[in-house]
Tab-separated table of C-alpha atoms in Angstrom:
chain	number	residue	atom	x	y	z
A	1	MET	CA	-57.505	13.610	58.272
A	2	LEU	CA	-56.072	11.300	55.607
A	3	ALA	CA	-58.037	10.726	52.450
A	4	ASN	CA	-58.597	7.077	53.287
A	5	ALA	CA	-60.284	8.039	56.564
A	6	PRO	CA	-58.214	6.624	59.450
A	7	GLY	CA	-59.855	6.743	62.827
A	8	LEU	CA	-63.288	5.635	61.666
A	9	ALA	CA	-65.068	3.563	64.262
A	10	VAL	CA	-64.743	-0.155	63.632
A	11	GLU	CA	-67.766	-2.269	64.458
A	12	HIS	CA	-67.071	-4.992	67.020
A	13	ALA	CA	-63.754	-4.312	68.675
A	14	ILE	CA	-60.814	-6.283	67.323
A	15	VAL	CA	-59.315	-8.711	69.818
A	16	LEU	CA	-55.801	-9.978	69.192
A	17	ASN	CA	-55.248	-13.688	68.653
A	18	ALA	CA	-53.993	-15.453	71.788
A	19	ASP	CA	-52.713	-18.462	69.825
A	20	CYS	CA	-49.266	-18.714	68.234
A	21	PRO	CA	-48.987	-18.811	64.439
A	22	PRO	CA	-48.624	-22.215	62.734
A	23	GLY	CA	-45.171	-23.682	63.264
A	24	PHE	CA	-44.782	-22.106	66.702
A	25	GLU	CA	-45.532	-23.409	70.187
A	26	LEU	CA	-46.628	-21.284	73.123
A	27	SER	CA	-44.111	-21.480	75.970
A	28	SER	CA	-44.322	-19.219	79.033
A	29	GLY	CA	-46.392	-16.712	77.071
A	30	HIS	CA	-44.046	-16.605	74.082
A	31	CYS	CA	-44.122	-18.291	70.676
A	32	GLU	CA	-41.176	-20.586	69.958
A	33	LEU	CA	-40.342	-22.065	66.564
A	34	ARG	CA	-40.762	-25.803	66.024
A	35	SER	CA	-39.226	-27.483	62.958
A	36	LEU	CA	-37.796	-30.883	62.086
A	37	TYR	CA	-34.649	-29.058	60.991
A	38	GLN	CA	-33.965	-28.329	64.648
A	39	MET	CA	-33.086	-32.025	65.004
A	40	TYR	CA	-30.153	-31.776	62.597
A	41	PRO	CA	-26.568	-30.580	63.121
A	42	SER	CA	-25.741	-26.974	62.326
A	43	LEU	CA	-24.195	-25.898	59.040
A	44	GLN	CA	-20.805	-25.531	60.716
A	45	GLU	CA	-20.915	-29.225	61.624
A	46	ALA	CA	-22.532	-30.468	58.410
A	47	GLY	CA	-20.323	-28.975	55.703
A	48	VAL	CA	-21.772	-27.330	52.604
A	49	GLY	CA	-25.364	-28.111	53.415
A	50	GLY	CA	-26.716	-31.597	52.909
A	51	LEU	CA	-30.347	-32.619	53.055
A	52	LYS	CA	-30.297	-32.865	56.840
A	53	THR	CA	-28.456	-29.654	57.665
A	54	GLY	CA	-29.739	-27.704	60.653
A	55	LEU	CA	-30.968	-24.142	60.720
A	56	PRO	CA	-28.854	-21.102	61.577
A	57	GLU	CA	-29.826	-19.028	64.610
A	58	TRP	CA	-33.283	-17.505	64.422
A	59	ARG	CA	-35.514	-14.999	66.172
A	60	ASP	CA	-38.668	-15.891	68.023
A	61	GLY	CA	-39.997	-15.323	71.543
A	62	PHE	CA	-42.727	-12.782	70.837
A	63	SER	CA	-46.195	-13.171	72.307
A	64	PRO	CA	-49.165	-14.226	70.143
A	65	GLU	CA	-50.749	-10.821	70.694
A	66	GLN	CA	-47.632	-8.956	69.568
A	67	THR	CA	-47.481	-11.104	66.435
A	68	ASP	CA	-51.125	-10.482	65.600
A	69	LEU	CA	-50.802	-6.740	66.221
A	70	GLY	CA	-47.865	-6.739	63.822
A	71	ARG	CA	-50.073	-8.399	61.220
A	72	TYR	CA	-52.585	-5.547	61.389
A	73	LEU	CA	-49.843	-2.921	61.229
A	74	PHE	CA	-48.205	-4.669	58.279
A	75	PHE	CA	-51.353	-4.415	56.168
A	76	ASP	CA	-52.486	-0.975	57.341
A	77	PRO	CA	-51.792	1.997	55.022
A	78	VAL	CA	-52.243	4.331	57.988
A	79	LEU	CA	-48.516	3.845	58.603
A	80	SER	CA	-47.657	5.750	55.422
A	81	GLY	CA	-47.530	9.512	55.145
A	82	ASP	CA	-50.734	9.867	53.147
A	83	GLY	CA	-52.492	6.549	53.780
A	84	SER	CA	-51.814	5.214	50.291
A	85	VAL	CA	-49.371	2.332	50.854
A	86	SER	CA	-48.676	-0.304	53.477
A	87	CYS	CA	-45.827	-2.720	54.120
A	88	ALA	CA	-47.865	-5.268	52.163
A	89	SER	CA	-47.847	-3.038	49.084
A	90	CYS	CA	-44.274	-4.162	48.393
A	91	HIS	CA	-44.377	-7.417	50.376
A	92	HIS	CA	-47.694	-9.033	49.578
A	93	PRO	CA	-48.413	-12.635	50.635
A	94	ASP	CA	-49.976	-13.415	47.259
A	95	GLN	CA	-46.719	-12.411	45.543
A	96	GLY	CA	-44.409	-14.499	47.719
A	97	PHE	CA	-44.106	-11.532	50.101
A	98	ALA	CA	-42.541	-9.542	47.249
A	99	ASP	CA	-44.482	-7.494	44.692
A	100	GLY	CA	-43.770	-8.893	41.237
A	101	LEU	CA	-41.965	-5.751	40.074
A	102	GLY	CA	-38.351	-5.271	39.040
A	103	GLN	CA	-38.520	-1.826	40.657
A	104	SER	CA	-41.003	-1.420	43.460
A	105	LEU	CA	-43.432	1.486	43.752
A	106	GLY	CA	-43.639	3.779	46.740
A	107	ILE	CA	-45.765	6.713	47.796
A	108	ASP	CA	-47.106	8.845	44.919
A	109	ASP	CA	-46.158	5.953	42.588
A	110	SER	CA	-42.471	6.738	43.047
A	111	VAL	CA	-40.350	4.198	41.178
A	112	LEU	CA	-37.776	2.773	43.570
A	113	PRO	CA	-34.281	1.686	42.489
A	114	ARG	CA	-34.571	-2.015	43.369
A	115	SER	CA	-37.041	-4.870	43.664
A	116	ALA	CA	-38.635	-5.850	46.960
A	117	PRO	CA	-37.066	-9.011	48.411
A	118	THR	CA	-39.265	-11.720	49.878
A	119	LEU	CA	-39.926	-11.735	53.623
A	120	TRP	CA	-40.284	-15.492	53.937
A	121	ASN	CA	-37.834	-16.823	56.566
A	122	VAL	CA	-36.417	-13.419	57.539
A	123	ALA	CA	-36.281	-14.789	61.098
A	124	PHE	CA	-33.034	-16.512	60.099
A	125	LEU	CA	-31.314	-13.618	58.330
A	126	LYS	CA	-28.374	-11.667	59.730
A	127	SER	CA	-28.530	-8.652	57.407
A	128	PHE	CA	-31.197	-6.893	55.378
A	129	PHE	CA	-31.708	-4.923	52.165
A	130	TRP	CA	-30.085	-6.036	48.931
A	131	ASP	CA	-26.849	-4.359	49.995
A	132	GLY	CA	-26.910	-5.792	53.536
A	133	ARG	CA	-26.733	-2.388	55.188
A	134	THR	CA	-28.751	-3.184	58.328
A	135	SER	CA	-28.443	-5.976	60.874
A	136	SER	CA	-31.915	-6.157	62.459
A	137	LEU	CA	-35.517	-6.094	61.313
A	138	GLU	CA	-36.228	-3.177	63.638
A	139	GLU	CA	-33.531	-1.138	61.925
A	140	GLN	CA	-34.507	-2.320	58.454
A	141	MET	CA	-38.162	-1.305	58.674
A	142	GLN	CA	-37.273	2.296	59.487
A	143	GLY	CA	-35.835	2.610	55.988
A	144	PRO	CA	-39.112	2.215	54.051
A	145	LEU	CA	-41.252	3.741	56.810
A	146	TYR	CA	-39.409	7.046	56.778
A	147	ASP	CA	-38.097	7.230	53.227
A	148	ALA	CA	-39.739	10.100	51.333
A	149	HIS	CA	-40.182	7.903	48.248
A	150	GLU	CA	-41.356	4.703	49.942
A	151	MET	CA	-43.891	5.172	52.762
A	152	GLY	CA	-43.236	8.848	53.386
A	153	SER	CA	-43.803	8.969	57.139
A	154	ASN	CA	-41.598	10.133	60.018
A	155	PRO	CA	-41.378	9.099	63.690
A	156	GLN	CA	-43.417	12.045	64.975
A	157	LEU	CA	-46.207	11.552	62.435
A	158	LEU	CA	-46.321	7.813	63.026
A	159	LEU	CA	-46.680	8.219	66.784
A	160	LYS	CA	-49.281	10.965	66.427
A	161	THR	CA	-51.316	8.861	64.013
A	162	LEU	CA	-51.367	5.626	66.019
A	163	ASN	CA	-51.887	7.346	69.374
A	164	GLY	CA	-54.825	9.163	67.803
A	165	ILE	CA	-56.639	5.917	66.949
A	166	PRO	CA	-58.428	4.455	70.022
A	167	ALA	CA	-58.603	0.972	68.493
A	168	TYR	CA	-54.840	0.868	68.112
A	169	GLN	CA	-54.282	2.167	71.635
A	170	GLN	CA	-56.397	-0.730	72.913
A	171	LEU	CA	-54.529	-3.272	70.786
A	172	PHE	CA	-51.105	-2.032	71.859
A	173	ALA	CA	-52.288	-2.332	75.465
A	174	GLN	CA	-53.248	-5.966	74.760
A	175	ALA	CA	-49.870	-6.689	73.151
A	176	PHE	CA	-47.690	-4.801	75.661
A	177	PRO	CA	-49.686	-4.929	78.908
A	178	ASN	CA	-46.722	-4.142	81.173
A	179	ASP	CA	-46.218	-0.826	79.373
A	180	PHE	CA	-49.879	0.218	79.495
A	181	ILE	CA	-50.614	-0.002	83.188
A	182	ASP	CA	-52.062	3.502	83.538
A	183	SER	CA	-54.502	5.350	81.329
A	184	GLY	CA	-51.906	7.873	80.210
A	185	SER	CA	-49.704	5.299	78.473
A	186	GLN	CA	-48.799	6.005	74.889
A	187	VAL	CA	-47.735	3.906	71.911
A	188	ARG	CA	-43.961	4.110	71.528
A	189	LEU	CA	-41.758	3.565	68.503
A	190	ASP	CA	-40.187	0.466	70.047
A	191	HIS	CA	-43.686	-1.010	70.431
A	192	ILE	CA	-44.351	-0.480	66.727
A	193	TYR	CA	-41.018	-1.931	65.643
A	194	ALA	CA	-41.373	-4.938	67.961
A	195	ALA	CA	-44.881	-5.783	66.757
A	196	ILE	CA	-43.999	-5.640	63.066
A	197	THR	CA	-40.870	-7.683	63.737
A	198	ALA	CA	-42.952	-10.253	65.623
A	199	PHE	CA	-45.181	-10.688	62.582
A	200	GLN	CA	-42.286	-10.879	60.137
A	201	VAL	CA	-40.408	-13.580	62.061
A	202	SER	CA	-43.578	-15.700	62.006
A	203	LEU	CA	-43.312	-16.013	58.205
A	204	ILE	CA	-41.769	-19.478	58.111
A	205	SER	CA	-41.576	-21.560	54.929
A	206	LEU	CA	-39.903	-24.915	55.575
A	207	ASN	CA	-42.484	-27.467	54.383
A	208	SER	CA	-42.012	-27.600	50.623
A	209	ARG	CA	-41.844	-30.816	48.633
A	210	TYR	CA	-38.068	-30.483	48.822
A	211	ASP	CA	-38.303	-30.433	52.631
A	212	GLN	CA	-40.465	-33.540	52.637
A	213	TYR	CA	-37.811	-35.225	50.501
A	214	ALA	CA	-35.027	-33.996	52.767
A	215	HIS	CA	-36.816	-35.424	55.808
A	216	GLY	CA	-36.965	-38.870	54.203
A	217	TYR	CA	-40.033	-39.067	51.933
A	218	ALA	CA	-38.340	-40.218	48.722
A	219	ASP	CA	-41.448	-39.903	46.540
A	220	ALA	CA	-41.907	-36.195	47.305
A	221	LEU	CA	-39.806	-35.355	44.241
A	222	SER	CA	-40.137	-36.681	40.722
A	223	GLY	CA	-37.266	-38.162	38.749
A	224	PRO	CA	-36.519	-34.927	36.828
A	225	GLU	CA	-36.703	-32.919	40.053
A	226	LYS	CA	-34.191	-35.223	41.721
A	227	GLU	CA	-31.924	-34.805	38.696
A	228	GLY	CA	-32.225	-31.051	39.168
A	229	LEU	CA	-31.317	-31.380	42.857
A	230	ASN	CA	-28.229	-33.369	41.943
A	231	ILE	CA	-27.180	-30.704	39.426
A	232	PHE	CA	-27.869	-27.982	41.992
A	233	ARG	CA	-25.576	-29.676	44.529
A	234	SER	CA	-22.898	-30.726	42.032
A	235	PHE	CA	-19.361	-29.341	41.902
A	236	VAL	CA	-20.055	-28.404	38.287
A	237	ALA	CA	-23.041	-26.114	38.771
A	238	ARG	CA	-22.008	-25.190	42.339
A	239	CYS	CA	-25.383	-23.601	43.110
A	240	ALA	CA	-25.479	-24.945	46.670
A	241	GLU	CA	-22.187	-23.282	47.588
A	242	CYS	CA	-23.975	-19.906	47.732
A	243	HIS	CA	-27.618	-21.007	47.908
A	244	THR	CA	-26.921	-23.354	50.801
A	245	PRO	CA	-29.708	-25.546	52.230
A	246	PRO	CA	-31.823	-25.422	54.246
A	247	LEU	CA	-32.356	-21.666	53.772
A	248	PHE	CA	-30.885	-21.787	50.252
A	249	THR	CA	-28.678	-18.788	50.975
A	250	ASN	CA	-25.302	-18.475	52.682
A	251	GLN	CA	-26.330	-14.918	53.689
A	252	GLN	CA	-23.157	-13.466	52.166
A	253	LEU	CA	-22.604	-10.613	49.741
A	254	ALA	CA	-21.499	-11.604	46.259
A	255	VAL	CA	-20.450	-9.749	43.114
A	256	ILE	CA	-21.832	-11.807	40.238
A	257	GLY	CA	-21.906	-9.245	37.430
A	258	THR	CA	-25.597	-9.402	36.627
A	259	PRO	CA	-26.643	-6.802	34.045
A	260	GLU	CA	-29.072	-3.985	34.740
A	261	PRO	CA	-32.273	-3.649	32.698
A	262	GLU	CA	-31.832	-1.544	29.586
A	263	GLY	CA	-31.693	2.155	30.380
A	264	MET	CA	-30.917	1.739	34.084
A	265	PRO	CA	-27.606	3.046	35.459
A	266	PHE	CA	-25.168	0.613	37.048
A	267	ASP	CA	-26.042	-0.131	40.694
A	268	ALA	CA	-22.929	-0.047	42.908
A	269	GLY	CA	-24.668	-2.232	45.484
A	270	ALA	CA	-22.821	-2.980	48.718
A	271	GLN	CA	-19.916	-0.711	47.804
A	272	VAL	CA	-21.952	2.274	48.957
A	273	PRO	CA	-22.784	1.310	52.572
A	274	MET	CA	-19.532	-0.613	53.061
A	275	LYS	CA	-17.347	2.022	51.387
A	276	GLU	CA	-15.395	-0.896	49.957
A	277	PRO	CA	-14.409	-0.860	46.231
A	278	SER	CA	-14.170	-4.660	46.090
A	279	GLN	CA	-17.900	-4.837	46.845
A	280	ARG	CA	-18.873	-2.724	43.841
A	281	GLY	CA	-21.866	-4.448	42.260
A	282	GLY	CA	-22.190	-6.738	45.277
A	283	PHE	CA	-25.564	-7.853	46.592
A	284	LYS	CA	-26.863	-10.316	49.144
A	285	VAL	CA	-27.274	-13.890	47.982
A	286	PRO	CA	-31.074	-14.228	48.118
A	287	SER	CA	-32.884	-17.236	49.484
A	288	LEU	CA	-34.418	-19.469	46.822
A	289	ARG	CA	-37.349	-20.372	49.045
A	290	ASN	CA	-40.611	-19.661	47.165
A	291	ILE	CA	-38.495	-18.394	44.276
A	292	ALA	CA	-41.143	-19.517	41.773
A	293	LEU	CA	-43.502	-16.877	43.217
A	294	THR	CA	-41.226	-13.837	43.081
A	295	ALA	CA	-40.410	-13.140	39.415
A	296	PRO	CA	-38.775	-11.046	38.024
A	297	TYR	CA	-35.327	-11.879	39.383
A	298	MET	CA	-32.142	-10.165	40.591
A	299	HIS	CA	-31.977	-6.864	42.504
A	300	SER	CA	-33.445	-4.943	39.580
A	301	GLY	CA	-35.712	-7.573	38.052
A	302	ARG	CA	-33.400	-8.127	35.091
A	303	PHE	CA	-34.627	-11.656	34.334
A	304	ALA	CA	-38.296	-12.376	33.782
A	305	SER	CA	-38.158	-16.127	34.380
A	306	LEU	CA	-36.289	-18.695	36.431
A	307	ARG	CA	-34.953	-20.216	33.213
A	308	GLU	CA	-33.361	-16.897	32.231
A	309	ALA	CA	-31.880	-16.421	35.688
A	310	ALA	CA	-30.392	-19.928	35.728
A	311	ALA	CA	-28.974	-19.484	32.225
A	312	PHE	CA	-27.122	-16.328	33.291
A	313	TYR	CA	-24.804	-18.396	35.483
A	314	THR	CA	-23.700	-20.597	32.617
A	315	GLY	CA	-22.986	-17.677	30.295
A	316	GLY	CA	-19.373	-17.310	31.373
A	317	ARG	CA	-17.624	-15.450	34.170
A	318	GLY	CA	-18.195	-11.697	33.909
A	319	HIS	CA	-19.847	-11.956	30.494
A	320	ALA	CA	-22.455	-9.293	31.309
A	321	VAL	CA	-20.231	-6.738	33.070
A	322	PRO	CA	-20.757	-3.375	31.351
A	323	LYS	CA	-17.900	-1.661	29.592
A	324	GLY	CA	-15.786	0.468	31.865
A	325	GLU	CA	-16.535	-1.590	34.986
A	326	GLU	CA	-13.877	-3.798	36.571
A	327	LEU	CA	-15.742	-5.880	39.110
A	328	LYS	CA	-14.272	-8.358	41.562
A	329	ILE	CA	-16.480	-11.262	40.475
A	330	HIS	CA	-17.133	-13.836	43.198
A	331	TRP	CA	-14.866	-16.853	42.845
A	332	HIS	CA	-17.829	-19.265	42.687
A	333	ILE	CA	-18.937	-17.700	39.408
A	334	TRP	CA	-17.282	-19.578	36.569
A	335	GLU	CA	-18.273	-21.419	33.373
A	336	PRO	CA	-20.173	-24.627	34.166
A	337	ASN	CA	-21.388	-24.921	30.541
A	338	LEU	CA	-24.679	-26.527	31.530
A	339	THR	CA	-26.787	-27.932	28.730
A	340	ASP	CA	-30.334	-26.801	28.000
A	341	GLU	CA	-31.610	-30.023	29.520
A	342	GLU	CA	-29.593	-29.469	32.690
A	343	LEU	CA	-30.941	-25.934	32.986
A	344	ASP	CA	-34.467	-27.269	32.587
A	345	ARG	CA	-33.854	-29.788	35.362
A	346	LEU	CA	-32.510	-27.027	37.619
A	347	VAL	CA	-35.733	-25.078	37.111
A	348	ASP	CA	-37.748	-28.225	37.821
A	349	PHE	CA	-35.962	-28.511	41.146
A	350	LEU	CA	-36.341	-24.838	42.066
A	351	MET	CA	-40.086	-25.203	41.640
A	352	THR	CA	-40.111	-27.723	44.500
A	353	LEU	CA	-39.028	-25.024	46.993
A	354	THR	CA	-42.503	-23.462	47.058
A	355	ASP	CA	-44.325	-23.655	50.391
A	356	GLU	CA	-47.105	-21.300	51.482
A	357	SER	CA	-48.677	-23.623	54.034
A	358	PHE	CA	-48.119	-21.063	56.825
A	359	LYS	CA	-49.197	-18.039	54.782
A	360	PRO	CA	-50.954	-15.669	57.218
A	361	GLU	CA	-54.499	-14.478	56.797
A	362	GLN	CA	-54.908	-10.965	55.445
A	363	PRO	CA	-57.104	-8.791	57.711
A	364	SER	CA	-60.537	-8.091	56.259
A	365	ARG	CA	-60.745	-4.898	58.313
A	366	LEU	CA	-58.175	-2.741	60.016
A	367	PRO	CA	-58.063	-0.989	63.404
A	368	SER	CA	-57.621	2.348	61.645
A	369	GLY	CA	-60.879	1.901	59.772
A	370	MET	CA	-59.020	2.285	56.491
A	371	ARG	CA	-59.320	-0.060	53.534
A	372	PRO	CA	-56.473	-2.517	52.992
A	373	VAL	CA	-54.533	-1.536	49.884
A	374	HIS	CA	-53.733	-3.888	47.024
A	375	ASN	CA	-50.242	-5.012	46.200
A	376	ASN	CA	-48.165	-2.959	43.779
A	377	VAL	CA	-48.731	-5.207	40.767
A	378	ALA	CA	-52.493	-4.931	41.119
A	379	ASP	CA	-52.272	-1.173	41.594
A	380	ALA	CA	-49.987	-0.785	38.591
A	381	GLY	CA	-52.223	-2.953	36.430
A	382	GLU	CA	-49.300	-5.167	35.555
A	383	ILE	CA	-48.877	-8.920	35.197
A	384	LYS	CA	-45.821	-10.506	36.720
A	385	ASP	CA	-43.466	-11.597	33.959
A	386	GLY	CA	-43.059	-15.331	33.816
A	387	ALA	CA	-45.683	-15.961	36.489
A	388	SER	CA	-47.681	-18.338	34.338
A	389	ASN	CA	-44.672	-20.626	34.172
A	390	HIS	CA	-44.084	-20.612	37.921
A	391	GLU	CA	-47.382	-20.806	39.730
């Protein structure tokens, strides 16, 4: 029995929500995304990404019950090896579905090598992890679930744990009724992966003040914010060439030469999974959606504030590459020589990309009977650097 007491009886049986999450419409038993961006032409037809650029392909089509089951699993520490951490420990809704740490914390307070990326809008992404080493959410989640330093579980333990909790057996039967026809049916790994994926693809953030402006409401942005948008899209700053609207990422890998925090070894990034020397120091271009909520910035949390992160790009091509490293810096990285005022306007604009209107409700109780764990920042007793400037 885990220390946090999984398997305790939960008063009043949990019943999964039969309604789709906000932003989705129920169609033939499945939840389908609805967004004004679906009215616009695709990026391939619209160039570099104007205000009315359509969305890339996305994932949806899960049932409301599967999505709600995934929500409970996401917040439940019973999925970890010792019941101490959950998916939400590193991806907490109150931290922009990140955790506010430059290096996330895993089981037994293990310090992990990189920061936790946000999960907002992962329904649109084609690859996952900072180094882009997986191509589906189902594959991605097995990394933290089974890593000895992250959640510390394994497939056999996970199945034994969830099949040993009657409340979860009942909920899986609600979510996957065709697979639980007889009383001997068991929770399978593909059920677990599908449910968590269903919850993650429901995390849609496309209703920021920027979006209202893009859809035609001119007063959604202030004068300085519009100036920042113009700088962002300009051929001087060139931000939009990598952080392409409407997702504010082109989903590509890029070597930009960002420095590591003092005392940390150089991170080879995408070179390792790709076995490609030209990708040494390469990382995925992150989305800027809800960027104001996810300080510190870069793969290792090198910059505490948005202002610092923006200033890095005007510091000169390769100016922070450590001695002894010869990186193939991405061709978009150059020397725009932005002024302090222009950097301030860029930050003003980035603040308009915040939208938590579809933030899901955190369960007050869990099917396992365990207590929901706090996010990593709360557990570590830390305050997110730069948060007071961004929230």
